[in-house]
CSV table of C-alpha atoms in Angstrom, one decimal:
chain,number,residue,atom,x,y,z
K,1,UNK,CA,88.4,139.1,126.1
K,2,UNK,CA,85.0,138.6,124.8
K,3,UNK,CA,84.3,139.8,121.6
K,4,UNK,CA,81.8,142.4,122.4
K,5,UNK,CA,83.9,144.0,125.1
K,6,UNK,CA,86.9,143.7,123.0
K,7,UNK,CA,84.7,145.9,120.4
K,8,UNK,CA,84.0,148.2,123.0
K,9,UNK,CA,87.1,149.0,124.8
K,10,UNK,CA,88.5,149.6,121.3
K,11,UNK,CA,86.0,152.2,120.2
K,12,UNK,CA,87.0,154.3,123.7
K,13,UNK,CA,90.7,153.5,123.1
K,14,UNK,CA,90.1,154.6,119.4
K,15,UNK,CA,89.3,158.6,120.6
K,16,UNK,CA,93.6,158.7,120.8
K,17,UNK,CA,93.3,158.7,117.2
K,18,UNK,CA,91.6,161.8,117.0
K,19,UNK,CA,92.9,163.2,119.9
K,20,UNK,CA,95.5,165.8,119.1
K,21,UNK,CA,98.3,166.5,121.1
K,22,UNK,CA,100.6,170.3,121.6
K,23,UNK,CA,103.4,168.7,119.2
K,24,UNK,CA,103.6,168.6,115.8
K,25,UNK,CA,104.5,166.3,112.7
K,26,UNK,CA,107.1,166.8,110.4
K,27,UNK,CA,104.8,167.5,107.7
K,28,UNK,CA,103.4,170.4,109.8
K,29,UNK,CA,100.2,168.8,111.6
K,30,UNK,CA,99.5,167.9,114.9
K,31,UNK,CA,100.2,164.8,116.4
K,32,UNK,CA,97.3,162.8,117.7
K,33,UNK,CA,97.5,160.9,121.4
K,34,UNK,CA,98.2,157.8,119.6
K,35,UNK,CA,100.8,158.7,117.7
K,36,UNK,CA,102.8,159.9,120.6
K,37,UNK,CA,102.1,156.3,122.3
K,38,UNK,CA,103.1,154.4,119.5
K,39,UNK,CA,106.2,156.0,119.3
K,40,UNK,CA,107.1,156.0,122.3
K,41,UNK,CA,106.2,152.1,122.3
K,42,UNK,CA,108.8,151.8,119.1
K,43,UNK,CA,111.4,153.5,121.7
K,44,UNK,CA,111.2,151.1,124.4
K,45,UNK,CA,111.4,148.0,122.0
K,46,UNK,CA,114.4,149.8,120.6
K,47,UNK,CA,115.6,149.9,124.1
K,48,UNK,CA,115.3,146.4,125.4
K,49,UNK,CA,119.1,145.4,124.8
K,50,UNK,CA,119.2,148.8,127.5
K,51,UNK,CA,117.9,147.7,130.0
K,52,UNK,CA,118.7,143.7,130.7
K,53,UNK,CA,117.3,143.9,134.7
K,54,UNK,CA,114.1,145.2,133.2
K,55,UNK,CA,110.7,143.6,132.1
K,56,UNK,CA,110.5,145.3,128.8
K,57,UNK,CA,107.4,144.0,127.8
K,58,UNK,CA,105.8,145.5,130.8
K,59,UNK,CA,107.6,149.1,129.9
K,60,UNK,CA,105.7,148.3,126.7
K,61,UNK,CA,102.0,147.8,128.1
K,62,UNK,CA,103.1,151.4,130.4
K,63,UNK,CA,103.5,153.1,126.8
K,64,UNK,CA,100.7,151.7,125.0
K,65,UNK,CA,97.7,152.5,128.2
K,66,UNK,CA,99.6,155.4,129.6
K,67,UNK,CA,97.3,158.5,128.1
K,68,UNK,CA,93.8,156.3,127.7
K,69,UNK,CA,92.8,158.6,129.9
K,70,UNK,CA,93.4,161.8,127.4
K,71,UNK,CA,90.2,159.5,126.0
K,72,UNK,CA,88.3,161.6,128.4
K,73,UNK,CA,90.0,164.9,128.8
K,74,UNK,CA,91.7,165.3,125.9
K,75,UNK,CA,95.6,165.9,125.7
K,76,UNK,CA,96.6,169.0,128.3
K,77,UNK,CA,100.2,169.9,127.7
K,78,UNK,CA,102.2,168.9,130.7
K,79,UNK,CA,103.3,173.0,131.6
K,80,UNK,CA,99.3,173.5,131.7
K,81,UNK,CA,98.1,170.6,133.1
K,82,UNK,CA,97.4,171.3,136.9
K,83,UNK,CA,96.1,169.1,140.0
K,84,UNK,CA,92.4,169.4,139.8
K,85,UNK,CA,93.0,168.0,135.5
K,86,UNK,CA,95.1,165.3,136.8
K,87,UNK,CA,92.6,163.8,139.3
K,88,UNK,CA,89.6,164.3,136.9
K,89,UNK,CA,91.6,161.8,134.4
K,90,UNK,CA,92.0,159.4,136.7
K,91,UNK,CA,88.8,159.5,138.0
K,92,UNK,CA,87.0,159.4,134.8
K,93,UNK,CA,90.1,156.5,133.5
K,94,UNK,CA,89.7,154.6,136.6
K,95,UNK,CA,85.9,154.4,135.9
K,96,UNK,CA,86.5,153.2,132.5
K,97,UNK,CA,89.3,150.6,133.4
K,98,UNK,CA,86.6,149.5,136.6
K,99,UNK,CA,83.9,148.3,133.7
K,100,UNK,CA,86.8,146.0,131.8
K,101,UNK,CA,86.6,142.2,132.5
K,102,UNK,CA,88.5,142.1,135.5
K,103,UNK,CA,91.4,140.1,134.7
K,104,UNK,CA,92.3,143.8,132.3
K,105,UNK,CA,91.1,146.0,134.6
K,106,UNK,CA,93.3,144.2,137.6
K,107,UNK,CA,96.3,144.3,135.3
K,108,UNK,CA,96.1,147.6,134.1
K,109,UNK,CA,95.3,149.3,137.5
K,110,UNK,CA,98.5,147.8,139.0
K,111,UNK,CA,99.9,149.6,135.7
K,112,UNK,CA,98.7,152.5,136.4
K,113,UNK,CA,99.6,152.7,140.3
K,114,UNK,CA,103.3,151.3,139.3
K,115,UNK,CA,103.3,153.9,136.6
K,116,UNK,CA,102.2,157.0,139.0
K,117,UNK,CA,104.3,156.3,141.9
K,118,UNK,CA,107.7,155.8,139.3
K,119,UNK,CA,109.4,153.4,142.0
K,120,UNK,CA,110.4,150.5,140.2
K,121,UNK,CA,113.0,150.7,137.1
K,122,UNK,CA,110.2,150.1,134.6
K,123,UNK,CA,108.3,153.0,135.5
K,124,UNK,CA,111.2,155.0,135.7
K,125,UNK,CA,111.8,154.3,132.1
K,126,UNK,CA,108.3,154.1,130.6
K,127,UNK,CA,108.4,158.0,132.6
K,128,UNK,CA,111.5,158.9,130.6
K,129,UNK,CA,110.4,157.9,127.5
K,130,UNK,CA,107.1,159.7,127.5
K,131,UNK,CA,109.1,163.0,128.4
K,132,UNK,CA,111.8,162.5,126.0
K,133,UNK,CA,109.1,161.4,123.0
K,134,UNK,CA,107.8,164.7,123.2
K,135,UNK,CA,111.1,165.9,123.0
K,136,UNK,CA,112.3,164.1,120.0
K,137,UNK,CA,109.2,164.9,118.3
K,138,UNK,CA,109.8,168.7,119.1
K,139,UNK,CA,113.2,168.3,117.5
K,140,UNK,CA,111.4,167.0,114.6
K,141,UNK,CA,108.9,169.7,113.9
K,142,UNK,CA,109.2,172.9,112.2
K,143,UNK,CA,110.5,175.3,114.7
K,144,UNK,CA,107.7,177.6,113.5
K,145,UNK,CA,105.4,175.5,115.4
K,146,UNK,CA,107.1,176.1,118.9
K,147,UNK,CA,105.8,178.6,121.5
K,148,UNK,CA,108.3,180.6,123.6
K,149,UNK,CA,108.6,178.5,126.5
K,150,UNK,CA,109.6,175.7,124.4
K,151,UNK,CA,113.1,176.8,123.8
K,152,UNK,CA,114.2,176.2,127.2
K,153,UNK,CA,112.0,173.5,127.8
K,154,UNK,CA,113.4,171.5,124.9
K,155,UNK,CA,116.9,172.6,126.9
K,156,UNK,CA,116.4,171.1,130.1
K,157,UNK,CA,113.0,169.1,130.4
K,158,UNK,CA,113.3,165.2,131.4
K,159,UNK,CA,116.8,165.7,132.8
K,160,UNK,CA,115.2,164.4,136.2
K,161,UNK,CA,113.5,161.7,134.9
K,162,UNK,CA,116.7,160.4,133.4
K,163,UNK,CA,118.9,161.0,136.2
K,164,UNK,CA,118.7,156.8,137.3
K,165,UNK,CA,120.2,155.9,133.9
K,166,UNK,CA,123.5,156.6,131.6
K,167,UNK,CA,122.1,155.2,129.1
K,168,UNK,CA,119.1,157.9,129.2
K,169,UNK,CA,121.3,160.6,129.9
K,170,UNK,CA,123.2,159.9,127.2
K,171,UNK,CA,119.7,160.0,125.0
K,172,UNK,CA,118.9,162.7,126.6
K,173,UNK,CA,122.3,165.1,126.1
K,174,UNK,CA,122.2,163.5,122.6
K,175,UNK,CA,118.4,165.1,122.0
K,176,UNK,CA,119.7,168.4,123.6
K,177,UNK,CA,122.3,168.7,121.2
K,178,UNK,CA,119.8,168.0,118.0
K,179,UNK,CA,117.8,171.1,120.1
K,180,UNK,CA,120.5,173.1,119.8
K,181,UNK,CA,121.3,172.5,116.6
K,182,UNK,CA,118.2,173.6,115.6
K,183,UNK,CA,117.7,176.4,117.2
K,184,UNK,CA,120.9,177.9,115.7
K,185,UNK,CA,120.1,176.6,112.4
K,186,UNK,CA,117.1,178.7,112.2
K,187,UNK,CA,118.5,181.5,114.2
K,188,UNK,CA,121.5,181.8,111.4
């Protein structure tokens, strides 16, 4: 990439930084977008030895574009984000990714349309590890910092998008339990 769109894709990509997200940190402040995708992009190198079939590199490039559109919108918690949200980040991400030199904009809107319709095993797991991040890092924030609807949430949230993998309901039941765990450690 050219230097000077290089420079420029980075200083849109760099709003994630700032970008704070509904979760929290362990030290009790909120977690910016990019945070969430890097950790999430930690998980799926972790994973690789998984998932054999799968192109894991490309689960990789899934984590580390998959909210540039929060760039735009911000981060809208995913039990108030609603339809009309949804199409007004990808209009305003796919108008972003249009002005990238093409070979990047090509690459990451067949991303992006592998990603939304979840049919092949990569987007399957690049979906499962953005819903289970957020609930690792639930697990990992003060308890304090969760609203009602979190309880259950943390309880039975991603079990779908697991469903295709053992390995990833295993995770998931494993994350559950740390929930749990929590929740009657603070309770007692």
């Amino acid at each position: 990439m050219e230097v000077r769109k290089l420079l420029d894709a980075l200083l849109v990509a760099e709003r994630l930084k700032d970008t704070t997200r509904h979760c929290y940190t362990a030290k009790g402040r909120h977690e910016s977008v990019a945070e969430h995708s890097w950790m999430m992009t930690l998980m799926a190198f972790f994973m690789r030895d998984e998932f054999p079939e799968a192109d894991m590199d490309k689960v990789i490039r899934m984590c580390i574009i998959h909210d540039l559109g929060e760039c735009f919108t911000g981060d809208i918690p995913t039990f108030d984000k609603n339809q009309t949200h949804e199409e007004l980040e990808k209009e305003l991400l796919n108008n972003w990714v249009s002005s990238l030199p093409p070979k990047y904009a090509e690459e990451m809107s067949a991303l992006y349309e592998e990603m939304e319709k979840r049919e092949t095993l990569e987007a399957k797991i690049y979906k499962s590890i953005d819903s289970l991040e957020a609930l690792i890092q639930h697990n990992i924030s003060d308890l304090s910092t969760w609203i009602p609807k979190e309880f259950d949430l943390n309880l039975t949230y991603a079990d779908d998008k697991v469903a295709f993998s053992d390995y990833l309901k295993k995770l998931r039941q494993a994350v559950r339990e740390d929930t749990i765990k929590k929740i009657e450690m603070t309770m007692s």
